[in-house]
Coordinates of C-alpha atoms in Angstrom, one line a residue:
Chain H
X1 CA 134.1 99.2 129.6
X2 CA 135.9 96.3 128.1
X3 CA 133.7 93.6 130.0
X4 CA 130.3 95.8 128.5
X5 CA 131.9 95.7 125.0
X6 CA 132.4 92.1 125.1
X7 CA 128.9 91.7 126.3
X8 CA 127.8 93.5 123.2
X9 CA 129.5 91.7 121.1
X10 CA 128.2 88.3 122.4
X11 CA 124.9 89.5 121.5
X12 CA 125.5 91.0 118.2
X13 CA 126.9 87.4 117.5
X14 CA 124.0 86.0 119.1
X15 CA 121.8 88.0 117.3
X16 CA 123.5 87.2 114.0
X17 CA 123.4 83.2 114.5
X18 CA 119.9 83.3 115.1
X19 CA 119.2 85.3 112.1
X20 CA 121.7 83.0 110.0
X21 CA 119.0 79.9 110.7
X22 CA 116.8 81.3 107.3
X23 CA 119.8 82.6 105.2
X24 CA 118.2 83.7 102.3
X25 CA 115.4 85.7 104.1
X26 CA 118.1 87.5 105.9
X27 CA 119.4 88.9 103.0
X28 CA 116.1 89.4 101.4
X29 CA 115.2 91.8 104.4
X30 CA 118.5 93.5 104.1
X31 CA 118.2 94.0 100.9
X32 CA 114.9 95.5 100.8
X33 CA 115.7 97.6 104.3
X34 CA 117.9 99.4 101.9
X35 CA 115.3 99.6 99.2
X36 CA 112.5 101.2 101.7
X37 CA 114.6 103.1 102.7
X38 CA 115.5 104.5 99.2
X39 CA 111.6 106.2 98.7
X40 CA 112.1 109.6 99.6
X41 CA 115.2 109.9 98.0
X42 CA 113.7 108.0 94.4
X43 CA 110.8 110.9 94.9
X44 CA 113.3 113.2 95.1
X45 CA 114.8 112.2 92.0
X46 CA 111.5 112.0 90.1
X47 CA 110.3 115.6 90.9
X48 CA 114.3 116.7 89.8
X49 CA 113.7 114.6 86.8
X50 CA 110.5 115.7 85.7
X51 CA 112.3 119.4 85.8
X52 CA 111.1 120.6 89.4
X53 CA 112.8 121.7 92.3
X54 CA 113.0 122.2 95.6
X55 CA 113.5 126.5 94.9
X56 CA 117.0 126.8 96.4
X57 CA 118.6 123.2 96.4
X58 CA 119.8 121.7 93.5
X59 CA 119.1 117.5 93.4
X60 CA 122.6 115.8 94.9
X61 CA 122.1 118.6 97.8
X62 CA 119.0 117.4 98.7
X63 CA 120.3 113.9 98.4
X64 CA 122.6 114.5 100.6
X65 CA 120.3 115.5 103.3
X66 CA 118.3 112.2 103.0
X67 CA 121.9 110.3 103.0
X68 CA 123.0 112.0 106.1
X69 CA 119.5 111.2 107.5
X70 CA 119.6 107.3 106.1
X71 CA 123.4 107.4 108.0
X72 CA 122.1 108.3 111.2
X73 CA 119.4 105.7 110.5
X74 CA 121.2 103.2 109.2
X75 CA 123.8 103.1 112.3
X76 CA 120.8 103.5 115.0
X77 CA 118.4 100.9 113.8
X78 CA 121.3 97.8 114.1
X79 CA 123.2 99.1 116.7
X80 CA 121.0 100.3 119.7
X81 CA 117.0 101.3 118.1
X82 CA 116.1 97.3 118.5
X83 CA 115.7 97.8 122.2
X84 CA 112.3 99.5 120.9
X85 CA 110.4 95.8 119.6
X86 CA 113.1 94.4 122.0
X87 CA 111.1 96.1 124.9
X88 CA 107.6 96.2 123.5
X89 CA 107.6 92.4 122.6
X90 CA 109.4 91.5 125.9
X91 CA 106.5 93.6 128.0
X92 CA 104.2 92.1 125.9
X93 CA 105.0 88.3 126.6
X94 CA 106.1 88.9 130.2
X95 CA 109.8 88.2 129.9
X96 CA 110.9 91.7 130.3
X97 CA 111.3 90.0 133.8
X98 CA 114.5 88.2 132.9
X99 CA 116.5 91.7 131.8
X100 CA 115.4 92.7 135.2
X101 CA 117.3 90.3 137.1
X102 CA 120.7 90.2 135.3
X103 CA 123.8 92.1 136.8
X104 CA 123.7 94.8 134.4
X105 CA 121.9 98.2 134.0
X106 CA 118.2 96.9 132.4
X107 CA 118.7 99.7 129.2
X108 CA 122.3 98.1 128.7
X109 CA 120.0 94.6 128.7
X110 CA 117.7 96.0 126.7
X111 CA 120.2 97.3 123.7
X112 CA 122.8 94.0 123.8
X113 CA 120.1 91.6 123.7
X114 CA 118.0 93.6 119.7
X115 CA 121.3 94.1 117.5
X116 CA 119.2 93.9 114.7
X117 CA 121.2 92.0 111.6
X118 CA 118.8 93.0 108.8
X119 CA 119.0 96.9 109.2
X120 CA 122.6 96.9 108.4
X121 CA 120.4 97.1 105.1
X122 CA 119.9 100.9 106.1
X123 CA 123.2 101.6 107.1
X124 CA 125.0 100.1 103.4
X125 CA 122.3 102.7 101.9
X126 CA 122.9 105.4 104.0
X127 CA 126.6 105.3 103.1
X128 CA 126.0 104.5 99.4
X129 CA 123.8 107.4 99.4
X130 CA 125.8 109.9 101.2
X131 CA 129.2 108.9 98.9
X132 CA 127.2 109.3 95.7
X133 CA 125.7 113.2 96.5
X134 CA 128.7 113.9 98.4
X135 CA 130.3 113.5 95.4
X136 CA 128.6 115.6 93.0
X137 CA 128.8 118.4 95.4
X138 CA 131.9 120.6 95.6
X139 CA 134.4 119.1 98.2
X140 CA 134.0 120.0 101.9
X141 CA 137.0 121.3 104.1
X142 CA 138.3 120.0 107.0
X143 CA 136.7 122.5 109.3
X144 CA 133.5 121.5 107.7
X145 CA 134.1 117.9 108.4
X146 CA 134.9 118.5 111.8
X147 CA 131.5 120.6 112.1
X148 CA 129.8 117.6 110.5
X149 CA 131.0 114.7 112.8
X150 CA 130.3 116.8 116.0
X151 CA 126.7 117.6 114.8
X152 CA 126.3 113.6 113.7
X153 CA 127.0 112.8 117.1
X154 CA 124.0 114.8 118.3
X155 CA 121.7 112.9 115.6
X156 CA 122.8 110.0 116.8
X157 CA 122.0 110.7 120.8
X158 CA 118.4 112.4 119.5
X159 CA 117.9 108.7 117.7
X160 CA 119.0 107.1 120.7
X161 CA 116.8 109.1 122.8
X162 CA 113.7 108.8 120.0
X163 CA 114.3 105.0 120.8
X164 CA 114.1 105.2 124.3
X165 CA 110.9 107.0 124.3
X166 CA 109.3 105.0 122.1
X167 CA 110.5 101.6 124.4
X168 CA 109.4 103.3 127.3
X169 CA 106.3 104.1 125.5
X170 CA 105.9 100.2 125.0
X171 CA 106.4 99.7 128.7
X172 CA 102.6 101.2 129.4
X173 CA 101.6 101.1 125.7
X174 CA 101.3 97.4 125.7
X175 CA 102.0 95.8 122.7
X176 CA 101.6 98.8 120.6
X177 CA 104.2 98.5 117.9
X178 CA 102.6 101.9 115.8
X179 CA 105.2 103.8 117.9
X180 CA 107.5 103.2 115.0
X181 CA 104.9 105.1 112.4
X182 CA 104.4 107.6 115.2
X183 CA 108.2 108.2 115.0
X184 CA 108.1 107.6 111.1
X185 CA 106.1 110.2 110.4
X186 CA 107.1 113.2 113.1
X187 CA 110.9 112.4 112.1
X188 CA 109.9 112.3 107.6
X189 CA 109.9 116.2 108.1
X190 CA 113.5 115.5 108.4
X191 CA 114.1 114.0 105.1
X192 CA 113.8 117.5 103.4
X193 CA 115.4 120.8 103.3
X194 CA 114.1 122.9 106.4
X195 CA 113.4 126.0 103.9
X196 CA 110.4 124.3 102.3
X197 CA 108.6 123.9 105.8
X198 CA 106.6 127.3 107.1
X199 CA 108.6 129.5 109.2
X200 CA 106.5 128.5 112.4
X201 CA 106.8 124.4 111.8
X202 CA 110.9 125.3 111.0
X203 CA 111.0 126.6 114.3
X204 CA 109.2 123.4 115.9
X205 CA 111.2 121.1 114.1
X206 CA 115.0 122.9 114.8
X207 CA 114.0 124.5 118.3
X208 CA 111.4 122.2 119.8
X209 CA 111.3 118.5 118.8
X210 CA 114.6 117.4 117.2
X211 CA 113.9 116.7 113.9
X212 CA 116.0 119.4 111.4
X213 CA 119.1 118.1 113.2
X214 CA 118.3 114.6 111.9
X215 CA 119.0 115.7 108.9
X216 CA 119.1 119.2 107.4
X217 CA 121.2 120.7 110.1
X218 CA 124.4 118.4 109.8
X219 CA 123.8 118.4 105.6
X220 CA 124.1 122.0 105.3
X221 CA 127.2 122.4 107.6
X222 CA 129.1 120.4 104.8
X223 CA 127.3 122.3 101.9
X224 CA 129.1 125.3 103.9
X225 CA 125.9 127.0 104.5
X226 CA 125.0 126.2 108.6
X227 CA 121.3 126.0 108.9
X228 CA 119.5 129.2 111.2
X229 CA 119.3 127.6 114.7
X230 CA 122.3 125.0 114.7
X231 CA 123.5 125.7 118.3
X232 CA 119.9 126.2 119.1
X233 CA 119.3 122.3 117.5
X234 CA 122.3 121.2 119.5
X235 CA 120.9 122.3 122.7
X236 CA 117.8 120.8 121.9
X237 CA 119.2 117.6 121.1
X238 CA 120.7 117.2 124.2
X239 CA 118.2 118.7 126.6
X240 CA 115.8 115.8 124.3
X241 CA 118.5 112.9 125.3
X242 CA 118.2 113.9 128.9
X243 CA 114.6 114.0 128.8
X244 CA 114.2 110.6 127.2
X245 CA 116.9 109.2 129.9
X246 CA 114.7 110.6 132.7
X247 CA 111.4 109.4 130.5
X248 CA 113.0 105.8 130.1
X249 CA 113.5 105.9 134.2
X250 CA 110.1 106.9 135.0
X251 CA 108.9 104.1 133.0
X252 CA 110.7 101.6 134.1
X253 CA 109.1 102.3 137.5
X254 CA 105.7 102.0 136.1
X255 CA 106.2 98.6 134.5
X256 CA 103.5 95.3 136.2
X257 CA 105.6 92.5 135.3
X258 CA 102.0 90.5 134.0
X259 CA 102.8 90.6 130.3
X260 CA 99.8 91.3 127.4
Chain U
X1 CA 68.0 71.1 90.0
X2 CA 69.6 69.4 93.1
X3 CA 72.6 71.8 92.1
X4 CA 70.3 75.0 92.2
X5 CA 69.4 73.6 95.4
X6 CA 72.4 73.0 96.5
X7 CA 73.7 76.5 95.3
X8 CA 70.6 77.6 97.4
X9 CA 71.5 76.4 100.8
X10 CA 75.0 77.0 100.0
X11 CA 75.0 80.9 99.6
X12 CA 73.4 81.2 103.3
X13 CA 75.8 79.1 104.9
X14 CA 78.4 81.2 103.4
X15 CA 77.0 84.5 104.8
X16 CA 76.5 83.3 107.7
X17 CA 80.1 82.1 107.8
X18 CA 81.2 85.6 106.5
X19 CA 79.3 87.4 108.8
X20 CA 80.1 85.7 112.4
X21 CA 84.1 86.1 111.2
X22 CA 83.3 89.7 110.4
X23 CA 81.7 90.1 113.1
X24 CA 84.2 88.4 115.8
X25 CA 87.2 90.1 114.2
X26 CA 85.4 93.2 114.4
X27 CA 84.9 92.4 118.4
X28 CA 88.4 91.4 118.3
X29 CA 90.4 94.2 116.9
X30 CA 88.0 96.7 119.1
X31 CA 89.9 96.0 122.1
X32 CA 92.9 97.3 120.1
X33 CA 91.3 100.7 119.0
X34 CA 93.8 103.0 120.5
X35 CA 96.5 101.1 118.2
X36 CA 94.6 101.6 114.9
X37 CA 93.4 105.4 116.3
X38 CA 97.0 106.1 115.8
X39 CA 96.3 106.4 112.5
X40 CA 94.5 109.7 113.2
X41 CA 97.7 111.4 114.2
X42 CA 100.4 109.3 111.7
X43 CA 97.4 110.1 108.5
X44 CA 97.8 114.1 108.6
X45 CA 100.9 114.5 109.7
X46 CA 102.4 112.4 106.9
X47 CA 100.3 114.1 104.1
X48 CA 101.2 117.5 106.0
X49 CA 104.9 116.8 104.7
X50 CA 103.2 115.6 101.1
X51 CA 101.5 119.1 101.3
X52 CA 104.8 120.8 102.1
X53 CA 106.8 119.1 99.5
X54 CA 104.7 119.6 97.1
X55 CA 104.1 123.8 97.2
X56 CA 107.3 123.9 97.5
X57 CA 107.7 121.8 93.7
X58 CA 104.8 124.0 92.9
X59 CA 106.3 127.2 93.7
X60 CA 107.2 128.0 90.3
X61 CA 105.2 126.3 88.1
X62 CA 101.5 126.0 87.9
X63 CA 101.5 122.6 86.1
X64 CA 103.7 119.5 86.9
X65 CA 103.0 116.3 84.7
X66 CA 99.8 117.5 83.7
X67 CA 98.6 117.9 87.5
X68 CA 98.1 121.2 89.5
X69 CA 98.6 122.0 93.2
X70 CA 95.4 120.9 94.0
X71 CA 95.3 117.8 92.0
X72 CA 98.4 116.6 93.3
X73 CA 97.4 116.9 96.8
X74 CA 93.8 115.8 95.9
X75 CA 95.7 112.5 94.6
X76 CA 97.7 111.7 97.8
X77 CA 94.2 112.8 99.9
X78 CA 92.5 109.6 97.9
X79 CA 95.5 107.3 97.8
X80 CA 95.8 108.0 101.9
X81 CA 91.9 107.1 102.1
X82 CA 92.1 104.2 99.5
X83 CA 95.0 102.8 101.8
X84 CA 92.7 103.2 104.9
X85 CA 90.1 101.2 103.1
X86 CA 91.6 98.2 101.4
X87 CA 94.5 97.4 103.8
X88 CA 94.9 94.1 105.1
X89 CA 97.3 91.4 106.7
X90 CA 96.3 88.5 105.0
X91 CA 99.9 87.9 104.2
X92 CA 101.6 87.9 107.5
X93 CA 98.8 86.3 108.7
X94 CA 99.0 82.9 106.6
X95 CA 102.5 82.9 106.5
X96 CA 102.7 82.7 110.5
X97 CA 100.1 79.7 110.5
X98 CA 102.0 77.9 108.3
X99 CA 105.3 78.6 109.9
X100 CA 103.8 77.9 113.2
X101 CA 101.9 74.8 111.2
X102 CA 99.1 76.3 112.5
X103 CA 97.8 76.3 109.7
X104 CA 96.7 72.7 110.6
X105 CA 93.4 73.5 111.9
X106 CA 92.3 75.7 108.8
X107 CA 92.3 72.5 107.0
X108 CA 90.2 70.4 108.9
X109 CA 87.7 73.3 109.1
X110 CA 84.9 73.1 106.8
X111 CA 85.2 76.8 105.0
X112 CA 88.6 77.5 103.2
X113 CA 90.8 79.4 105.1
X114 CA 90.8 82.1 102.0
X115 CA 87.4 82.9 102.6
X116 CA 87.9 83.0 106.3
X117 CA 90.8 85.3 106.2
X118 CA 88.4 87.6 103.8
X119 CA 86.0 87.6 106.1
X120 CA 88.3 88.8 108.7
X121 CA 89.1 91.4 106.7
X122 CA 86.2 92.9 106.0
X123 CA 85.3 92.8 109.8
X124 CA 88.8 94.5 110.5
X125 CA 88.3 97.2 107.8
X126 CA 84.6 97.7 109.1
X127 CA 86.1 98.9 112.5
X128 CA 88.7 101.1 110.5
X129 CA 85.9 102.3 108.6
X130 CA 84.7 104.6 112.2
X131 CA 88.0 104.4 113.8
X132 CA 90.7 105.5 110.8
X133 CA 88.7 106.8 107.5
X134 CA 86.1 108.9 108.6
X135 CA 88.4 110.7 111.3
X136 CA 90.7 111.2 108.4
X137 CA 88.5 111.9 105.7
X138 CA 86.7 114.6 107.8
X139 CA 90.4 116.2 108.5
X140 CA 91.5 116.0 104.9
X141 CA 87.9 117.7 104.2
X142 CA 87.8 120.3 106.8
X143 CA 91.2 121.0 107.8
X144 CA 93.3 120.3 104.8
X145 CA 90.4 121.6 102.2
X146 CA 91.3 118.7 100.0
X147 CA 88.0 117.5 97.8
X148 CA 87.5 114.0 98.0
X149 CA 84.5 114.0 96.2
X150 CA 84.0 111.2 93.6
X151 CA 83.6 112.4 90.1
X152 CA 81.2 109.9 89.0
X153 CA 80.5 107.8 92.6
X154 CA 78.9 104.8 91.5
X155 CA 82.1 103.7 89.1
X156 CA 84.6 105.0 92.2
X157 CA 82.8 103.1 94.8
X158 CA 82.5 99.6 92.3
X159 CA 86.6 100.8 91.7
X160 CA 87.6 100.7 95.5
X161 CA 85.6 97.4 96.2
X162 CA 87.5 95.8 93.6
X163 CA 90.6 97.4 94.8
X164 CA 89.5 96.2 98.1
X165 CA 89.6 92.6 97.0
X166 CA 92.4 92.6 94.7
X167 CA 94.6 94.2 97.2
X168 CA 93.5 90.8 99.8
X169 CA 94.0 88.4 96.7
X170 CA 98.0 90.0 96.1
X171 CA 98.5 89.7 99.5
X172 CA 97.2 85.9 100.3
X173 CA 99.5 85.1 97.4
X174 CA 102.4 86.3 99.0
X175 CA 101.5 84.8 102.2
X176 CA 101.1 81.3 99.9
X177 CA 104.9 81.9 99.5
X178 CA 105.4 80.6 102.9
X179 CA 104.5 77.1 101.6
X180 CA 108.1 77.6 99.8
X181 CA 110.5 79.9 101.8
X182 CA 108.4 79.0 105.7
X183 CA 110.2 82.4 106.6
X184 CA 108.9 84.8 104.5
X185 CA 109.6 88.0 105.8
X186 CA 111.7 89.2 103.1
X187 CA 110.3 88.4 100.2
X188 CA 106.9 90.2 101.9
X189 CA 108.6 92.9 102.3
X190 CA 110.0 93.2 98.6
X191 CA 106.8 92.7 97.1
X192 CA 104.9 95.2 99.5
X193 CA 107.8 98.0 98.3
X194 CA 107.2 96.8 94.6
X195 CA 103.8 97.3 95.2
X196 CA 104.2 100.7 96.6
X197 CA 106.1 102.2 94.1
X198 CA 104.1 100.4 91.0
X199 CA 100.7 100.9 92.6
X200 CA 101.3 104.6 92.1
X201 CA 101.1 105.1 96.3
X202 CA 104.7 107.3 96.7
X203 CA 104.2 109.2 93.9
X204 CA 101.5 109.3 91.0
X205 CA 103.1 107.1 87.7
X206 CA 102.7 109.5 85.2
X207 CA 106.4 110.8 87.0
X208 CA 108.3 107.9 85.8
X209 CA 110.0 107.5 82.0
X210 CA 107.4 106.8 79.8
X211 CA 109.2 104.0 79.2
X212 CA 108.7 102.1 82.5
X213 CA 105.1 103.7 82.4
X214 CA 105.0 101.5 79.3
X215 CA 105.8 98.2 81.4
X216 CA 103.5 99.9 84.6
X217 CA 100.2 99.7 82.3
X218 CA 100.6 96.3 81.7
X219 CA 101.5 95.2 85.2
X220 CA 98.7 94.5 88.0
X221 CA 99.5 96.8 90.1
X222 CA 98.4 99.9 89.1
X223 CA 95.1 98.5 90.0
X224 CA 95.5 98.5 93.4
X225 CA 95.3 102.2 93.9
X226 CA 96.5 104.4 91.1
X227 CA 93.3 103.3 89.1
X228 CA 91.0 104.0 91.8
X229 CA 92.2 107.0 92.3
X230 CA 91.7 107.7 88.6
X231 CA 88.5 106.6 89.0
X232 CA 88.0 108.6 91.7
X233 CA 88.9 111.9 90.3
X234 CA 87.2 111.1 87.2
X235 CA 90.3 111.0 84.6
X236 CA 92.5 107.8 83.6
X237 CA 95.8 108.4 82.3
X238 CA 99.1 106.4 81.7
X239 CA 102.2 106.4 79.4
X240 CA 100.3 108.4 77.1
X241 CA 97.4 106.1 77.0
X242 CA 93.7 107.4 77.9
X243 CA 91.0 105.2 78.9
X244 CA 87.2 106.3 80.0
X245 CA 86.6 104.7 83.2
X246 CA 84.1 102.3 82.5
X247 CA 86.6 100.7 80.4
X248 CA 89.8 100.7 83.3
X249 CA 87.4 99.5 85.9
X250 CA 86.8 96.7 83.7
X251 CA 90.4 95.8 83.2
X252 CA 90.3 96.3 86.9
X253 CA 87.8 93.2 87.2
X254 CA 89.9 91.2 84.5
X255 CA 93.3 91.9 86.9
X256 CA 91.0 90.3 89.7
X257 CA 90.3 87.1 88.4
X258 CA 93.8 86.2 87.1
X259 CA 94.9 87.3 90.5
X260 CA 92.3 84.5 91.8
X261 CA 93.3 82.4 88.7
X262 CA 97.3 82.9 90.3
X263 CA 95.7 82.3 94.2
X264 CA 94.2 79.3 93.0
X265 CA 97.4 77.7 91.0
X266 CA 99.7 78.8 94.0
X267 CA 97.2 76.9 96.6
X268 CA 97.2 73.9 94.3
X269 CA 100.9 73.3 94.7
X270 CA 101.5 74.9 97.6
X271 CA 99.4 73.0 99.6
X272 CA 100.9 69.4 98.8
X273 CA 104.4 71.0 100.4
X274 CA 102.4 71.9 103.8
X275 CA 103.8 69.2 106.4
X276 CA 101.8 70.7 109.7
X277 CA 104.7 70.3 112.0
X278 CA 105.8 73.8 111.5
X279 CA 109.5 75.3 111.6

């Protein structure tokens, strides 16, 4: 455990140097990671401003889905979601070969050599985010906290299993780096309260593909109003990380070594 | 007269220029169709979220910023199909050559790489034409019921060809920046969000404070797609000011060539920095 962590770290500093060559652009792309990332929640703000509403949710609660949701972002994208262009650019130029033949497990390979510097962007607004509706919002207790970290735990293992899909997608899919607006677009259902959806597509998003627990389902536990379906969106989240572990195998096993 | 005839055996050359680029990117990019049919899935299921969101605002009102239901989702039906239409890489793509110094060969080439690169794009959009916006305009037709009919068709298609080529001009100037920063990843980035939230593409501009509508009007980027989308539904409005369409397709033509006007000034200077060894 100590030896992998130091291995991580090595490449996190790695990564860091590398990105450190062209200074200024780093901090240009972090900056604006956080601004991207700040588009749902500005059109939130507009149609609150403009004197709509989402019927039921008052603005800083719906903010605070979109900062739990920018959170789970925020700490997947840097920490282990680069082994998606990791894997697809590797495949694509042929040296995916040299993860193959290190002494370590070629996912572990895969996540220490993408720590990706510039999405720590996501993670500052995330937090910032989170803090400001959080605040606005009557206090949580402790049993609500506790609710909230063990349910963040299960977005973070459905992002981490999102990512390796999507990298074992780019294993066959060749170069194909539209698996991120693939995943952009499935997971934007998450950004919102699950109320607004239609009952059937609340029921696909909470009980089928893991998408409410991205989001809505940790939010509401510490608005003290636990979305319909949590345990249901727990088991689904993990059932999803097995599948993707299993998907990311099968993969694996299907990759020609001949590059793109 | 040797001008006029010059002029004459000029404008062939040029087509013919235009349309073997056109024609090779087109035979290109068709060997990456799967990647740009993605579109067909990512198009409707993001506007299926717009379409959610939005009855849900509408729930109970009827009117929102002057817009109904159906306008609203009639808006983000165009701007979708607008973005189909008039997207391009010109940016990333001259920023790599010069990183790479690349760039090199462009100059000894006897056609400027600007009209190359336009060129390109015209054969890349040509294969999106089959492959993303008919697919997607025939969902957002039949499956999503959304109109997207042009009120008045022969201003709306004039409107999305100059969008088409102002959107390429906006985008070769940020590329130009690479003559500057060589790594220009995050400064394209910053303008492309800028441009999304001015250009009216998250959400239409009458939503902001009049006051930044105020500063909107006057900036090129509504241009890019909230005009045409105006255009397209047949009414222009912003921060309070109303303009028949003849009149903001005009102003669109005017943003155009001080857009060229700006390529032309940043190609000037930046092209006296360009080393061709790269970084």
């Amino acid at each position: 455990m100590k030896t992998n962590l130091r291995i991580y770290l090595a490449g996190v500093k790695t990564a860091l140097a590398s990105r450190m060559a062209y200074r200024g652009d780093f901090l240009m792309s972090m900056l604006i990671m956080l601004l991207v990332e700040m588009a749902a929640p500005l059109i939130t703000f507009l149609i609150y401003e403009n004197g709509a509403t989402f019927p039921g949710w008052n603005m800083y609660e719906a903010l605070l889905i979109q900062g739990v949701f920018l959170l789970g972002k925020g700490i997947a994208y840097p920490f282990f979601f680069g082994i998606v262009w990791n894997t697809i650019e590797r495949v694509r130029e042929g040296t995916f070969d040299l993860l193959l033949i290190k002494p370590k497990s070629v996912l572990f390979m895969a996540i220490v050599t993408a720590f990706d510097s510039e999405d720590l962007g996501k993670l500052i607004g995330g937090v910032t985010l989170f803090t400001l509706s959080l605040k606005r919002l009557p206090a949580p207790g402790w049993g609500e906290w506790l609710q909230f970290f063990l349910l963040f735990a299960v977005t973070l293992m459905v992002l981490f299993g999102y990512g390796l899909i999507m990298a074992g997608l780019g294993i066959v899919w060749i170069g194909n780096f539209r698996v991120y607006d693939i995943f952009s677009s499935i997971t934007n259902f998450g950004l919102y309260p699950t109320a607004i959806f239609s009952k059937p597509l609340q029921t696909i998003i909470t009980l089928i593909i893991p998408i409410a627990i991205l989001g809505s389902v940790p939010a509401t536990v510490l608005l003290g109003r636990p979305s319909a379906g949590t345990l249901g969106a727990v088991g689904v989240g993990l059932l999803f990380l097995l599948f993707s572990l299993v998907f990311w195998q099968w993969m694996l096993k299907k990759y020609t070594s001949v590059g793109g | 007269m040797s001008t006029q005839s010059g002029i004459k055996k000029q404008v062939p050359y040029l087509f013919s220029v235009l349309k073997a680029t056109a024609f090779s990117t087109y035979k290109e990019w068709a060997a990456y169709r799967s990647q740009m049919a993605v579109t067909i899935f990512v198009g409707p299921v993001f506007f299926l979220t717009q379409m959610f969101i939005w009855r849900a605002v509408y729930a109970t009102r009827t009117t929102l910023n002057g817009l109904t239901l159906e306008q609203m989702l009639t808006y983000y039906g165009i701007i979708s199909v607008i973005g189909y239409l008039t997207y391009d890489s010109a940016d990333w793509d001259l920023q790599w050559l010069i990183r790479t110094g690349s760039f090199l060969t462009f100059m000894l080439r006897p056609v400027s790489h600007c009209y190359y690169a336009f060129a390109q794009k015209i054969g890349h959009r040509l294969l999106a034409l089959w492959v993303e916006l008919l697919p997607i305009y025939l969902i957002f037709f039949f499956v999503f019921k959304i109109p997207l009919v042009p009120a008045e068709p022969g201003w709306a298609l004039l409107s999305l060809t100059f969008s088409f080529v102002l959107v390429f001009l906006t985008n070769y100037c940020i590329g130009l920046s690479a003559f500057w920063l060589t790594k220009t990843e995050g400064i394209r980035r910053a303008l492309l969000v800028l441009l999304d939230l001015c250009a009216g593409m998250l959400i239409p501009l009458t939503f902001f404070p009049t006051g930044m509508q105020k500063v909107l009007f006057y900036l090129p980027f509504q241009f890019i797609s909230y005009v045409p989308t105006r255009v397209f539904i047949g009414h222009y409005e912003l921060a309070g000011i109303t303009l028949s369409i003849p009149q903001v397709v005009g102003l669109q033509l005017v943003a155009i060539l001080v857009m060229f006007a700006l390529y032309r000034l940043l190609w000037h200077l930046g092209i006296k920095r360009f080393t061709g060894v790269g970084a």
